[in-house]
């Protein structure tokens, strides 16, 4: 399955984040041995345990909701946090990254789905965050783009229109807040069920779990 996913991602140069939540180390190592070195987890405790026991050249991404009081546990090693959904959280990530003398890549999570159970900011909230003086002063985080999850549905048109919406928010933020900054270039969208649609709509990072670990 890894090979076939790679073939699909290759023309667009889309990055594969292998979502390894709930999977044992042996299963992760099988993919690692085939050259996969970016893995995503959604829980802090599990992420820390896996970081401690697996090869140190794995790049770990946090993709799930992050509580402010848990940032300190992952700040020493996490590469990218996909789930930044408030200024308060970003302040803490910057503070803990500074303590560790690191820069942590962050994606702003946007709410694009119909369900109201999913986390993420709306357009006003994300603009307020990027206009805040506190954000302007941060030196230990880098905002590399936005992340979103589509509605969990078989309706492909629905999913596609949500991805189009996220892409347009991303373009608009880039043109407003990141004109002099090339860091902001990623669109993290697409999972096992909708990654092909996501790539067609401009995704640069897909987060795939169940399809890879079957
Ligand atoms: C679990 C998870 C995924 C992967 O989902 P699959 O359907 O297993 O590919 C992607 N993104 C987030 C935020 C997740 O929690």
mmCIF file with all atom_site columns, N, CA, C and O and ligand atoms in Angstrom, residues 19 21 42 63-64 147 149 191-193 207-211, ligand 1:
data_model
loop_
_atom_site.group_PDB
_atom_site.id
_atom_site.type_symbol
_atom_site.label_atom_id
_atom_site.label_alt_id
_atom_site.label_comp_id
_atom_site.label_asym_id
_atom_site.label_entity_id
_atom_site.label_seq_id
_atom_site.pdbx_PDB_ins_code
_atom_site.Cartn_x
_atom_site.Cartn_y
_atom_site.Cartn_z
_atom_site.occupancy
_atom_site.B_iso_or_equiv
_atom_site.pdbx_formal_charge
_atom_site.auth_seq_id
_atom_site.auth_comp_id
_atom_site.auth_asym_id
_atom_site.auth_atom_id
_atom_site.pdbx_PDB_model_num
ATOM   1  N N  . UNK A 1 19  ? 0.056   8.158  9.715  1.00 0.00 ? 19  UNK A N  1
ATOM   2  C CA . UNK A 1 19  ? -0.606  8.331  11.008 1.00 0.00 ? 19  UNK A CA 1
ATOM   3  C C  . UNK A 1 19  ? -0.572  7.002  11.768 1.00 0.00 ? 19  UNK A C  1
ATOM   4  O O  . UNK A 1 19  ? -1.258  6.041  11.421 1.00 0.00 ? 19  UNK A O  1
ATOM   5  N N  . UNK A 1 21  ? -1.065  6.433  15.125 1.00 0.00 ? 21  UNK A N  1
ATOM   6  C CA . UNK A 1 21  ? -1.787  6.338  16.401 1.00 0.00 ? 21  UNK A CA 1
ATOM   7  C C  . UNK A 1 21  ? -2.363  4.931  16.582 1.00 0.00 ? 21  UNK A C  1
ATOM   8  O O  . UNK A 1 21  ? -2.874  4.353  15.608 1.00 0.00 ? 21  UNK A O  1
ATOM   9  N N  . UNK A 1 42  ? -1.826  11.422 17.502 1.00 0.00 ? 42  UNK A N  1
ATOM   10 C CA . UNK A 1 42  ? -2.792  12.413 17.979 1.00 0.00 ? 42  UNK A CA 1
ATOM   11 C C  . UNK A 1 42  ? -2.858  12.537 19.493 1.00 0.00 ? 42  UNK A C  1
ATOM   12 O O  . UNK A 1 42  ? -3.595  13.374 19.992 1.00 0.00 ? 42  UNK A O  1
ATOM   13 N N  . UNK A 1 63  ? -0.861  15.610 15.319 1.00 0.00 ? 63  UNK A N  1
ATOM   14 C CA . UNK A 1 63  ? -1.984  15.976 14.454 1.00 0.00 ? 63  UNK A CA 1
ATOM   15 C C  . UNK A 1 63  ? -3.282  16.166 15.224 1.00 0.00 ? 63  UNK A C  1
ATOM   16 O O  . UNK A 1 63  ? -4.256  16.675 14.688 1.00 0.00 ? 63  UNK A O  1
ATOM   17 N N  . UNK A 1 64  ? -3.314  15.742 16.499 1.00 0.00 ? 64  UNK A N  1
ATOM   18 C CA . UNK A 1 64  ? -4.553  15.810 17.272 1.00 0.00 ? 64  UNK A CA 1
ATOM   19 C C  . UNK A 1 64  ? -4.581  17.023 18.194 1.00 0.00 ? 64  UNK A C  1
ATOM   20 O O  . UNK A 1 64  ? -3.583  17.739 18.348 1.00 0.00 ? 64  UNK A O  1
ATOM   21 N N  . UNK A 1 147 ? -4.249  23.535 8.342  1.00 0.00 ? 147 UNK A N  1
ATOM   22 C CA . UNK A 1 147 ? -4.704  22.148 8.337  1.00 0.00 ? 147 UNK A CA 1
ATOM   23 C C  . UNK A 1 147 ? -6.213  22.125 8.493  1.00 0.00 ? 147 UNK A C  1
ATOM   24 O O  . UNK A 1 147 ? -6.789  23.019 9.132  1.00 0.00 ? 147 UNK A O  1
ATOM   25 N N  . UNK A 1 149 ? -9.874  19.235 8.394  1.00 0.00 ? 149 UNK A N  1
ATOM   26 C CA . UNK A 1 149 ? -10.479 17.927 8.175  1.00 0.00 ? 149 UNK A CA 1
ATOM   27 C C  . UNK A 1 149 ? -11.857 18.126 7.567  1.00 0.00 ? 149 UNK A C  1
ATOM   28 O O  . UNK A 1 149 ? -12.666 18.902 8.083  1.00 0.00 ? 149 UNK A O  1
ATOM   29 N N  . UNK A 1 191 ? -7.091  12.402 4.199  1.00 0.00 ? 191 UNK A N  1
ATOM   30 C CA . UNK A 1 191 ? -6.871  11.228 5.036  1.00 0.00 ? 191 UNK A CA 1
ATOM   31 C C  . UNK A 1 191 ? -7.129  9.991  4.161  1.00 0.00 ? 191 UNK A C  1
ATOM   32 O O  . UNK A 1 191 ? -7.286  10.119 2.955  1.00 0.00 ? 191 UNK A O  1
ATOM   33 N N  . UNK A 1 192 ? -7.195  8.794  4.780  1.00 0.00 ? 192 UNK A N  1
ATOM   34 C CA . UNK A 1 192 ? -7.333  7.572  3.972  1.00 0.00 ? 192 UNK A CA 1
ATOM   35 C C  . UNK A 1 192 ? -8.477  7.651  2.972  1.00 0.00 ? 192 UNK A C  1
ATOM   36 O O  . UNK A 1 192 ? -8.337  7.248  1.817  1.00 0.00 ? 192 UNK A O  1
ATOM   37 N N  . UNK A 1 193 ? -9.610  8.183  3.399  1.00 0.00 ? 193 UNK A N  1
ATOM   38 C CA . UNK A 1 193 ? -10.803 8.132  2.555  1.00 0.00 ? 193 UNK A CA 1
ATOM   39 C C  . UNK A 1 193 ? -10.897 9.238  1.517  1.00 0.00 ? 193 UNK A C  1
ATOM   40 O O  . UNK A 1 193 ? -11.686 9.132  0.570  1.00 0.00 ? 193 UNK A O  1
ATOM   41 N N  . UNK A 1 207 ? -2.438  13.094 5.616  1.00 0.00 ? 207 UNK A N  1
ATOM   42 C CA . UNK A 1 207 ? -2.272  12.363 6.880  1.00 0.00 ? 207 UNK A CA 1
ATOM   43 C C  . UNK A 1 207 ? -3.032  11.047 6.758  1.00 0.00 ? 207 UNK A C  1
ATOM   44 O O  . UNK A 1 207 ? -4.246  11.018 6.867  1.00 0.00 ? 207 UNK A O  1
ATOM   45 N N  . UNK A 1 208 ? -2.284  9.973  6.495  1.00 0.00 ? 208 UNK A N  1
ATOM   46 C CA . UNK A 1 208 ? -2.946  8.701  6.180  1.00 0.00 ? 208 UNK A CA 1
ATOM   47 C C  . UNK A 1 208 ? -2.615  7.635  7.228  1.00 0.00 ? 208 UNK A C  1
ATOM   48 O O  . UNK A 1 208 ? -1.442  7.372  7.498  1.00 0.00 ? 208 UNK A O  1
ATOM   49 N N  . UNK A 1 209 ? -3.657  7.053  7.817  1.00 0.00 ? 209 UNK A N  1
ATOM   50 C CA . UNK A 1 209 ? -3.477  6.018  8.832  1.00 0.00 ? 209 UNK A CA 1
ATOM   51 C C  . UNK A 1 209 ? -3.976  4.672  8.365  1.00 0.00 ? 209 UNK A C  1
ATOM   52 O O  . UNK A 1 209 ? -3.213  3.828  7.898  1.00 0.00 ? 209 UNK A O  1
ATOM   53 N N  . UNK A 1 210 ? -5.286  4.459  8.476  1.00 0.00 ? 210 UNK A N  1
ATOM   54 C CA . UNK A 1 210 ? -5.847  3.115  8.267  1.00 0.00 ? 210 UNK A CA 1
ATOM   55 C C  . UNK A 1 210 ? -5.451  2.453  6.956  1.00 0.00 ? 210 UNK A C  1
ATOM   56 O O  . UNK A 1 210 ? -5.167  1.268  6.911  1.00 0.00 ? 210 UNK A O  1
ATOM   57 N N  . UNK A 1 211 ? -5.357  3.220  5.890  1.00 0.00 ? 211 UNK A N  1
ATOM   58 C CA . UNK A 1 211 ? -5.016  2.650  4.591  1.00 0.00 ? 211 UNK A CA 1
ATOM   59 C C  . UNK A 1 211 ? -3.597  2.070  4.583  1.00 0.00 ? 211 UNK A C  1
ATOM   60 O O  . UNK A 1 211 ? -3.331  1.051  3.966  1.00 0.00 ? 211 UNK A O  1
HETATM 61 C C1 . LIG B 2 .   ? -6.589  9.538  12.636 1.00 0.00 ? 1   LIG B C1 1
HETATM 62 C C2 . LIG B 2 .   ? -6.324  10.802 11.925 1.00 0.00 ? 1   LIG B C2 1
HETATM 63 C C3 . LIG B 2 .   ? -5.962  10.794 10.575 1.00 0.00 ? 1   LIG B C3 1
HETATM 64 C C4 . LIG B 2 .   ? -5.839  9.535  9.741  1.00 0.00 ? 1   LIG B C4 1
HETATM 65 O O1 . LIG B 2 .   ? -7.081  8.973  9.493  1.00 0.00 ? 1   LIG B O1 1
HETATM 66 P P1 . LIG B 2 .   ? -7.247  7.685  8.555  1.00 0.00 ? 1   LIG B P1 1
HETATM 67 O O2 . LIG B 2 .   ? -8.655  7.744  8.121  1.00 0.00 ? 1   LIG B O2 1
HETATM 68 O O3 . LIG B 2 .   ? -6.919  6.504  9.414  1.00 0.00 ? 1   LIG B O3 1
HETATM 69 O O4 . LIG B 2 .   ? -6.297  7.818  7.426  1.00 0.00 ? 1   LIG B O4 1
HETATM 70 C C5 . LIG B 2 .   ? -5.696  12.023 9.959  1.00 0.00 ? 1   LIG B C5 1
HETATM 71 N N1 . LIG B 2 .   ? -5.795  13.187 10.648 1.00 0.00 ? 1   LIG B N1 1
HETATM 72 C C6 . LIG B 2 .   ? -6.154  13.224 11.942 1.00 0.00 ? 1   LIG B C6 1
HETATM 73 C C7 . LIG B 2 .   ? -6.239  14.553 12.626 1.00 0.00 ? 1   LIG B C7 1
HETATM 74 C C8 . LIG B 2 .   ? -6.434  12.041 12.625 1.00 0.00 ? 1   LIG B C8 1
HETATM 75 O O5 . LIG B 2 .   ? -6.774  12.090 13.918 1.00 0.00 ? 1   LIG B O5 1
#
